[in-house]
């Protein structure tokens, strides 16, 4: 599961989930799908992010409306 | 000698529900300490009040007195220290200990919707991408079985292991709800678009109930939370069985 992240020490973990999701796709875009350390971000966002949020963001990435630079 | 705990709310109960986590024990302890001072003060103040109302000569010996004025200034300050210090201690301990010292071993999400809860165990994702997630509806009165709690029993309870550090992340799909389980000292609002985290370690197996604690529409009173704490082997069985079934 996701360990303690000192960047997000308080009760509001929204940014924690968001940041790991963005960082995973940034990592994959820069290092390729097979770069194993990228999976660290993937594990964290899978643990933290509600399934609905991930689905919405995946759709947004597919149709180009994802609100962050990840490539 | 074994103890039996009462894990459901009683009619007209005066005290807290039986604690099931160390934080809850600490809160009950703090509460008892505060009530101790409160009762002493209550008796003292009522005594003087009644005495002044019933004695005709209560004004006769009123005069200034430096010593007593010193005493009744310092004593309340002392009482407030005695109440405030353990209170702040517990407050900060709860915040920092669970979040920083005891890293969570499992993460579960509770997402509130109108008018049911969805639990997601996405620590466990199969290779084909499927994970463990299910909805939890209240069982309506007509379908209750013998021994079920009215307005508290659900079809799929949230199952968690005892003696493990658990992070519960709560959010909402629509309006504001609130995830609360009194016997575990848990309560956090579930806001749409926000993820609030709660730390938890359950001391003993059992079923613990809570109810949605933020008005969320017509069936706000009918979306209870049922947390079933089981031994770790049982938890692993539950995970396997649920993963297969879903």
mmCIF file of C-alpha atoms in Angstrom:
data_model
loop_
_atom_site.group_PDB
_atom_site.id
_atom_site.type_symbol
_atom_site.label_atom_id
_atom_site.label_comp_id
_atom_site.label_asym_id
_atom_site.label_seq_id
_atom_site.Cartn_x
_atom_site.Cartn_y
_atom_site.Cartn_z
ATOM 1 C CA UNK A 1 0.000 0.000 0.000
ATOM 2 C CA UNK A 2 1.052 3.631 -0.179
ATOM 3 C CA UNK A 3 3.521 4.686 2.488
ATOM 4 C CA UNK A 4 3.576 7.973 4.382
ATOM 5 C CA UNK A 5 4.363 10.843 2.007
ATOM 6 C CA UNK A 6 5.825 13.818 3.812
ATOM 7 C CA UNK A 7 4.646 16.154 1.048
ATOM 8 C CA UNK A 8 1.090 15.422 2.147
ATOM 9 C CA UNK A 9 1.196 15.061 5.925
ATOM 10 C CA UNK A 10 -2.346 16.200 6.698
ATOM 11 C CA UNK A 11 -5.799 14.787 6.414
ATOM 12 C CA UNK A 12 -6.411 16.030 2.873
ATOM 13 C CA UNK A 13 -4.886 13.400 0.604
ATOM 14 C CA UNK A 14 -6.469 14.618 -2.653
ATOM 15 C CA UNK A 15 -3.224 16.035 -3.991
ATOM 16 C CA UNK A 16 -1.393 12.846 -3.024
ATOM 17 C CA UNK A 17 -3.635 10.779 -5.307
ATOM 18 C CA UNK A 18 -3.540 13.387 -8.096
ATOM 19 C CA UNK A 19 0.227 13.854 -7.983
ATOM 20 C CA UNK A 20 0.979 10.150 -8.167
ATOM 21 C CA UNK A 21 -1.422 9.697 -11.078
ATOM 22 C CA UNK A 22 0.216 12.533 -13.033
ATOM 23 C CA UNK A 23 3.712 11.407 -12.061
ATOM 24 C CA UNK A 24 3.070 7.876 -13.304
ATOM 25 C CA UNK A 25 2.103 9.061 -16.769
ATOM 26 C CA UNK A 26 4.920 11.589 -16.837
ATOM 27 C CA UNK A 27 7.309 8.786 -15.926
ATOM 28 C CA UNK A 28 5.933 6.486 -18.613
ATOM 29 C CA UNK A 29 6.061 9.262 -21.212
ATOM 30 C CA UNK A 30 9.686 9.981 -20.394
ATOM 31 C CA UNK A 31 11.048 6.538 -19.624
ATOM 32 C CA UNK A 32 8.773 4.179 -21.475
ATOM 33 C CA UNK A 33 6.150 1.654 -20.393
ATOM 34 C CA UNK A 34 8.685 -0.976 -19.418
ATOM 35 C CA UNK A 35 10.638 1.165 -16.963
ATOM 36 C CA UNK A 36 9.902 -0.674 -13.705
ATOM 37 C CA UNK A 37 10.354 2.163 -11.180
ATOM 38 C CA UNK A 38 7.390 3.941 -12.784
ATOM 39 C CA UNK A 39 5.232 1.282 -11.209
ATOM 40 C CA UNK A 40 5.886 2.822 -7.809
ATOM 41 C CA UNK A 41 3.681 5.754 -8.816
ATOM 42 C CA UNK A 42 1.154 3.397 -10.301
ATOM 43 C CA UNK A 43 0.874 1.383 -7.086
ATOM 44 C CA UNK A 44 0.354 4.490 -5.016
ATOM 45 C CA UNK A 45 -2.287 6.006 -7.227
ATOM 46 C CA UNK A 46 -4.084 2.686 -7.497
ATOM 47 C CA UNK A 47 -4.159 2.438 -3.708
ATOM 48 C CA UNK A 48 -5.229 5.996 -3.039
ATOM 49 C CA UNK A 49 -7.417 7.169 -5.898
ATOM 50 C CA UNK A 50 -11.106 6.308 -6.013
ATOM 51 C CA UNK A 51 -11.918 4.126 -9.009
ATOM 52 C CA UNK A 52 -14.335 6.706 -10.417
ATOM 53 C CA UNK A 53 -11.685 9.405 -10.420
ATOM 54 C CA UNK A 54 -9.207 7.146 -12.255
ATOM 55 C CA UNK A 55 -11.838 6.267 -14.852
ATOM 56 C CA UNK A 56 -12.684 9.914 -15.435
ATOM 57 C CA UNK A 57 -9.045 10.883 -15.770
ATOM 58 C CA UNK A 58 -8.331 7.962 -18.104
ATOM 59 C CA UNK A 59 -11.161 9.155 -20.356
ATOM 60 C CA UNK A 60 -9.853 12.690 -20.239
ATOM 61 C CA UNK A 61 -6.416 11.518 -21.254
ATOM 62 C CA UNK A 62 -7.915 9.539 -24.116
ATOM 63 C CA UNK A 63 -9.798 12.485 -25.534
ATOM 64 C CA UNK A 64 -7.085 15.024 -24.791
ATOM 65 C CA UNK A 65 -8.877 17.021 -22.127
ATOM 66 C CA UNK A 66 -6.736 15.975 -19.139
ATOM 67 C CA UNK A 67 -5.959 19.143 -17.160
ATOM 68 C CA UNK A 68 -2.242 18.620 -16.625
ATOM 69 C CA UNK A 69 0.945 18.341 -18.639
ATOM 70 C CA UNK A 70 2.058 14.763 -18.554
ATOM 71 C CA UNK A 71 3.943 14.403 -21.780
ATOM 72 C CA UNK B 1 -11.694 -14.090 32.481
ATOM 73 C CA UNK B 2 -13.095 -12.870 29.215
ATOM 74 C CA UNK B 3 -15.109 -9.755 28.637
ATOM 75 C CA UNK B 4 -18.169 -9.293 26.507
ATOM 76 C CA UNK B 5 -18.504 -6.002 24.682
ATOM 77 C CA UNK B 6 -21.713 -4.359 23.604
ATOM 78 C CA UNK B 7 -21.139 -3.165 20.073
ATOM 79 C CA UNK B 8 -24.433 -1.593 19.227
ATOM 80 C CA UNK B 9 -26.101 1.561 20.513
ATOM 81 C CA UNK B 10 -28.479 1.158 23.458
ATOM 82 C CA UNK B 11 -31.686 3.074 24.067
ATOM 83 C CA UNK B 12 -31.243 6.007 26.454
ATOM 84 C CA UNK B 13 -27.570 5.195 26.953
ATOM 85 C CA UNK B 14 -25.561 7.804 28.844
ATOM 86 C CA UNK B 15 -22.033 6.776 27.958
ATOM 87 C CA UNK B 16 -19.985 6.046 24.894
ATOM 88 C CA UNK B 17 -20.185 2.774 23.038
ATOM 89 C CA UNK B 18 -17.608 0.192 24.131
ATOM 90 C CA UNK B 19 -14.225 1.161 22.702
ATOM 91 C CA UNK B 20 -12.607 -0.990 20.052
ATOM 92 C CA UNK B 21 -9.446 0.969 19.338
ATOM 93 C CA UNK B 22 -6.790 2.544 21.520
ATOM 94 C CA UNK B 23 -7.801 6.033 20.500
ATOM 95 C CA UNK B 24 -11.319 5.421 21.676
ATOM 96 C CA UNK B 25 -10.039 4.147 25.008
ATOM 97 C CA UNK B 26 -7.986 7.323 25.307
ATOM 98 C CA UNK B 27 -10.973 9.519 24.484
ATOM 99 C CA UNK B 28 -13.133 7.778 27.062
ATOM 100 C CA UNK B 29 -10.323 8.172 29.599
ATOM 101 C CA UNK B 30 -10.034 11.884 28.903
ATOM 102 C CA UNK B 31 -13.797 12.223 29.133
ATOM 103 C CA UNK B 32 -13.802 10.521 32.534
ATOM 104 C CA UNK B 33 -11.061 12.844 33.778
ATOM 105 C CA UNK B 34 -12.992 15.930 32.650
ATOM 106 C CA UNK B 35 -16.224 14.668 34.205
ATOM 107 C CA UNK B 36 -14.370 14.113 37.504
ATOM 108 C CA UNK B 37 -13.473 17.795 37.739
ATOM 109 C CA UNK B 38 -16.858 18.781 36.390
ATOM 110 C CA UNK B 39 -18.746 16.888 39.073
ATOM 111 C CA UNK B 40 -16.650 18.373 41.881
ATOM 112 C CA UNK B 41 -17.309 21.845 40.546
ATOM 113 C CA UNK B 42 -20.985 21.140 40.027
ATOM 114 C CA UNK B 43 -21.430 20.003 43.626
ATOM 115 C CA UNK B 44 -19.456 22.961 44.964
ATOM 116 C CA UNK B 45 -21.328 25.554 42.957
ATOM 117 C CA UNK B 46 -24.761 24.076 43.691
ATOM 118 C CA UNK B 47 -23.902 23.938 47.377
ATOM 119 C CA UNK B 48 -23.082 27.624 47.463
ATOM 120 C CA UNK B 49 -26.073 28.467 45.323
ATOM 121 C CA UNK B 50 -28.524 26.599 47.537
ATOM 122 C CA UNK B 51 -26.851 27.918 50.664
ATOM 123 C CA UNK B 52 -27.126 31.503 49.507
ATOM 124 C CA UNK B 53 -30.747 31.060 48.537
ATOM 125 C CA UNK B 54 -31.840 29.361 51.725
ATOM 126 C CA UNK B 55 -29.822 31.207 54.391
ATOM 127 C CA UNK B 56 -31.204 34.582 55.285
ATOM 128 C CA UNK B 57 -27.914 35.760 56.724
ATOM 129 C CA UNK B 58 -25.698 34.855 53.797
ATOM 130 C CA UNK B 59 -24.611 38.476 53.371
ATOM 131 C CA UNK B 60 -23.657 38.913 57.014
ATOM 132 C CA UNK B 61 -20.049 37.825 56.895
ATOM 133 C CA UNK B 62 -19.151 38.952 53.394
ATOM 134 C CA UNK B 63 -15.884 40.834 53.567
ATOM 135 C CA UNK B 64 -12.753 40.897 51.511
ATOM 136 C CA UNK B 65 -10.190 38.160 52.002
ATOM 137 C CA UNK B 66 -6.962 38.070 50.097
ATOM 138 C CA UNK B 67 -6.124 34.434 50.705
ATOM 139 C CA UNK B 68 -9.420 33.042 49.510
ATOM 140 C CA UNK B 69 -9.376 35.287 46.473
ATOM 141 C CA UNK B 70 -5.966 33.940 45.582
ATOM 142 C CA UNK B 71 -7.207 30.378 46.047
ATOM 143 C CA UNK B 72 -10.256 30.759 43.899
ATOM 144 C CA UNK B 73 -8.257 32.350 41.107
ATOM 145 C CA UNK B 74 -5.455 29.843 41.017
ATOM 146 C CA UNK B 75 -7.579 26.725 41.500
ATOM 147 C CA UNK B 76 -9.670 27.157 38.317
ATOM 148 C CA UNK B 77 -6.500 27.873 36.396
ATOM 149 C CA UNK B 78 -5.029 24.684 37.820
ATOM 150 C CA UNK B 79 -8.134 22.695 36.906
ATOM 151 C CA UNK B 80 -8.015 24.031 33.363
ATOM 152 C CA UNK B 81 -4.381 22.985 33.054
ATOM 153 C CA UNK B 82 -5.246 19.546 34.391
ATOM 154 C CA UNK B 83 -7.961 19.181 31.760
ATOM 155 C CA UNK B 84 -6.235 20.950 28.890
ATOM 156 C CA UNK B 85 -2.845 19.298 28.909
ATOM 157 C CA UNK B 86 -4.006 15.684 28.514
ATOM 158 C CA UNK B 87 -6.554 16.862 25.988
ATOM 159 C CA UNK B 88 -3.984 18.555 23.766
ATOM 160 C CA UNK B 89 -1.638 15.634 24.301
ATOM 161 C CA UNK B 90 -4.207 13.191 22.979
ATOM 162 C CA UNK B 91 -5.145 15.489 20.122
ATOM 163 C CA UNK B 92 -1.622 15.780 18.798
ATOM 164 C CA UNK B 93 -0.838 12.151 19.505
ATOM 165 C CA UNK B 94 -3.795 11.013 17.447
ATOM 166 C CA UNK B 95 -2.818 13.219 14.549
ATOM 167 C CA UNK B 96 0.884 12.487 14.351
ATOM 168 C CA UNK B 97 1.170 8.947 15.646
ATOM 169 C CA UNK B 98 -1.166 7.306 13.209
ATOM 170 C CA UNK B 99 -0.080 9.315 10.196
ATOM 171 C CA UNK B 100 3.659 9.404 10.652
ATOM 172 C CA UNK B 101 4.899 6.822 13.114
ATOM 173 C CA UNK B 102 2.637 3.929 12.222
ATOM 174 C CA UNK B 103 2.697 3.621 8.476
ATOM 175 C CA UNK B 104 -0.506 2.205 7.100
ATOM 176 C CA UNK B 105 -0.379 -1.446 6.115
ATOM 177 C CA UNK B 106 -3.576 -1.414 4.128
ATOM 178 C CA UNK B 107 -5.598 1.324 2.483
ATOM 179 C CA UNK B 108 -9.361 1.108 2.052
ATOM 180 C CA UNK B 109 -11.616 3.675 0.458
ATOM 181 C CA UNK B 110 -15.141 4.476 1.530
ATOM 182 C CA UNK B 111 -17.051 6.526 -1.030
ATOM 183 C CA UNK B 112 -20.416 7.888 0.006
ATOM 184 C CA UNK B 113 -23.260 8.155 -2.484
ATOM 185 C CA UNK B 114 -26.908 8.919 -2.110
ATOM 186 C CA UNK B 115 -27.740 6.716 -0.185
ATOM 187 C CA UNK B 116 -25.197 3.957 0.206
ATOM 188 C CA UNK B 117 -21.496 3.415 0.733
ATOM 189 C CA UNK B 118 -19.003 1.893 -1.709
ATOM 190 C CA UNK B 119 -15.891 0.233 -0.370
ATOM 191 C CA UNK B 120 -12.808 -0.182 -2.511
ATOM 192 C CA UNK B 121 -9.833 -2.339 -1.663
ATOM 193 C CA UNK B 122 -7.583 -1.247 -4.525
ATOM 194 C CA UNK B 123 -4.359 -2.315 -2.810
ATOM 195 C CA UNK B 124 -5.167 -5.617 -4.456
ATOM 196 C CA UNK B 125 -5.334 -5.380 -8.225
ATOM 197 C CA UNK B 126 -5.333 -8.518 -10.329
ATOM 198 C CA UNK B 127 -3.207 -8.761 -13.443
ATOM 199 C CA UNK B 128 -6.319 -8.305 -15.555
ATOM 200 C CA UNK B 129 -6.995 -5.008 -13.813
ATOM 201 C CA UNK B 130 -9.928 -6.124 -11.692
ATOM 202 C CA UNK B 131 -9.996 -5.119 -8.076
ATOM 203 C CA UNK B 132 -12.189 -5.537 -5.011
ATOM 204 C CA UNK B 133 -14.973 -2.975 -4.794
ATOM 205 C CA UNK B 134 -18.584 -3.343 -3.705
ATOM 206 C CA UNK B 135 -21.565 -1.368 -2.525
ATOM 207 C CA UNK B 136 -23.068 -1.496 0.937
ATOM 208 C CA UNK B 137 -26.800 -0.906 1.306
ATOM 209 C CA UNK B 138 -28.870 -0.908 4.461
ATOM 210 C CA UNK B 139 -31.096 -3.939 4.804
ATOM 211 C CA UNK B 140 -34.662 -2.699 5.074
ATOM 212 C CA UNK B 141 -36.788 -3.655 8.024
ATOM 213 C CA UNK B 142 -38.890 -6.203 6.199
ATOM 214 C CA UNK B 143 -35.840 -8.296 5.275
ATOM 215 C CA UNK B 144 -34.107 -8.302 8.635
ATOM 216 C CA UNK B 145 -33.229 -11.652 10.176
ATOM 217 C CA UNK B 146 -33.259 -12.521 13.856
ATOM 218 C CA UNK B 147 -30.385 -10.775 15.590
ATOM 219 C CA UNK B 148 -29.884 -8.050 12.969
ATOM 220 C CA UNK B 149 -29.819 -4.428 14.050
ATOM 221 C CA UNK B 150 -32.586 -2.254 12.607
ATOM 222 C CA UNK B 151 -31.221 0.593 10.474
ATOM 223 C CA UNK B 152 -27.663 -0.600 11.106
ATOM 224 C CA UNK B 153 -27.303 -3.914 9.318
ATOM 225 C CA UNK B 154 -26.044 -3.835 5.746
ATOM 226 C CA UNK B 155 -25.795 -6.397 2.995
ATOM 227 C CA UNK B 156 -22.012 -6.148 2.475
ATOM 228 C CA UNK B 157 -20.035 -5.010 5.491
ATOM 229 C CA UNK B 158 -16.616 -3.391 5.344
ATOM 230 C CA UNK B 159 -14.270 -6.180 6.453
ATOM 231 C CA UNK B 160 -10.966 -5.240 8.031
ATOM 232 C CA UNK B 161 -8.279 -7.105 9.995
ATOM 233 C CA UNK B 162 -7.537 -6.490 13.683
ATOM 234 C CA UNK B 163 -4.209 -5.201 14.951
ATOM 235 C CA UNK B 164 -3.204 -3.703 11.615
ATOM 236 C CA UNK B 165 -2.596 -0.084 10.833
ATOM 237 C CA UNK B 166 -5.327 0.872 8.380
ATOM 238 C CA UNK B 167 -5.714 4.028 6.333
ATOM 239 C CA UNK B 168 -9.327 4.750 5.440
ATOM 240 C CA UNK B 169 -9.744 7.325 2.679
ATOM 241 C CA UNK B 170 -13.212 8.805 2.431
ATOM 242 C CA UNK B 171 -14.807 10.753 -0.358
ATOM 243 C CA UNK B 172 -18.168 11.236 -1.990
ATOM 244 C CA UNK B 173 -19.774 10.712 -5.369
ATOM 245 C CA UNK B 174 -22.396 13.406 -5.036
ATOM 246 C CA UNK B 175 -23.217 15.441 -1.933
ATOM 247 C CA UNK B 176 -21.415 15.756 1.400
ATOM 248 C CA UNK B 177 -21.673 12.693 3.621
ATOM 249 C CA UNK B 178 -19.770 11.819 6.769
ATOM 250 C CA UNK B 179 -18.139 8.528 7.644
ATOM 251 C CA UNK B 180 -18.507 7.864 11.360
ATOM 252 C CA UNK B 181 -18.004 4.876 13.635
ATOM 253 C CA UNK B 182 -18.291 5.919 17.296
ATOM 254 C CA UNK B 183 -16.725 2.863 18.895
ATOM 255 C CA UNK B 184 -13.572 3.434 16.853
ATOM 256 C CA UNK B 185 -13.443 7.233 17.323
ATOM 257 C CA UNK B 186 -13.853 7.748 13.581
ATOM 258 C CA UNK B 187 -15.619 10.623 11.972
ATOM 259 C CA UNK B 188 -14.669 12.512 8.846
ATOM 260 C CA UNK B 189 -16.712 14.372 6.286
ATOM 261 C CA UNK B 190 -16.819 12.933 2.798
ATOM 262 C CA UNK B 191 -16.669 15.775 0.314
ATOM 263 C CA UNK B 192 -16.948 15.295 -3.423
ATOM 264 C CA UNK B 193 -13.597 15.955 -5.043
ATOM 265 C CA UNK B 194 -11.676 15.601 -1.798
ATOM 266 C CA UNK B 195 -9.978 12.639 -0.173
ATOM 267 C CA UNK B 196 -9.859 12.679 3.623
ATOM 268 C CA UNK B 197 -7.706 10.164 5.421
ATOM 269 C CA UNK B 198 -8.422 8.453 8.733
ATOM 270 C CA UNK B 199 -6.017 6.265 10.681
ATOM 271 C CA UNK B 200 -7.214 3.211 12.502
ATOM 272 C CA UNK B 201 -6.032 0.207 14.481
ATOM 273 C CA UNK B 202 -8.775 -2.126 15.691
ATOM 274 C CA UNK B 203 -8.092 -3.947 18.961
ATOM 275 C CA UNK B 204 -10.659 -6.712 18.884
ATOM 276 C CA UNK B 205 -12.819 -8.624 16.412
ATOM 277 C CA UNK B 206 -16.491 -7.782 16.178
ATOM 278 C CA UNK B 207 -19.001 -5.809 14.150
ATOM 279 C CA UNK B 208 -18.996 -2.057 14.704
ATOM 280 C CA UNK B 209 -21.743 0.191 13.457
ATOM 281 C CA UNK B 210 -21.887 3.805 12.476
ATOM 282 C CA UNK B 211 -24.208 6.061 10.552
ATOM 283 C CA UNK B 212 -23.828 8.759 7.958
ATOM 284 C CA UNK B 213 -23.260 11.939 9.901
ATOM 285 C CA UNK B 214 -23.913 14.720 7.418
ATOM 286 C CA UNK B 215 -27.352 15.473 6.086
ATOM 287 C CA UNK B 216 -27.415 14.208 2.546
ATOM 288 C CA UNK B 217 -31.012 13.980 1.437
ATOM 289 C CA UNK B 218 -34.101 11.902 2.029
ATOM 290 C CA UNK B 219 -32.381 8.691 3.128
ATOM 291 C CA UNK B 220 -29.598 10.253 5.147
ATOM 292 C CA UNK B 221 -30.690 8.215 8.158
ATOM 293 C CA UNK B 222 -30.673 4.986 6.196
ATOM 294 C CA UNK B 223 -27.123 4.594 4.997
ATOM 295 C CA UNK B 224 -25.298 2.965 7.888
ATOM 296 C CA UNK B 225 -21.722 1.820 8.025
ATOM 297 C CA UNK B 226 -20.971 -1.666 9.218
ATOM 298 C CA UNK B 227 -17.360 -2.555 9.914
ATOM 299 C CA UNK B 228 -16.585 -6.208 10.537
ATOM 300 C CA UNK B 229 -13.221 -6.665 12.229
ATOM 301 C CA UNK B 230 -11.812 -10.141 11.759
ATOM 302 C CA UNK B 231 -8.575 -12.011 12.403
ATOM 303 C CA UNK B 232 -5.950 -11.677 9.708
ATOM 304 C CA UNK B 233 -6.438 -15.200 8.242
ATOM 305 C CA UNK B 234 -10.184 -14.512 7.981
ATOM 306 C CA UNK B 235 -9.440 -11.226 6.268
ATOM 307 C CA UNK B 236 -7.280 -12.959 3.688
ATOM 308 C CA UNK B 237 -10.069 -15.497 3.114
ATOM 309 C CA UNK B 238 -12.515 -12.660 2.641
ATOM 310 C CA UNK B 239 -10.258 -11.013 0.071
ATOM 311 C CA UNK B 240 -9.863 -14.221 -1.894
ATOM 312 C CA UNK B 241 -13.554 -15.047 -1.770
ATOM 313 C CA UNK B 242 -14.612 -11.548 -2.790
ATOM 314 C CA UNK B 243 -12.058 -11.327 -5.583
ATOM 315 C CA UNK B 244 -13.358 -14.595 -6.975
ATOM 316 C CA UNK B 245 -16.975 -13.595 -6.677
ATOM 317 C CA UNK B 246 -16.523 -10.217 -8.388
#
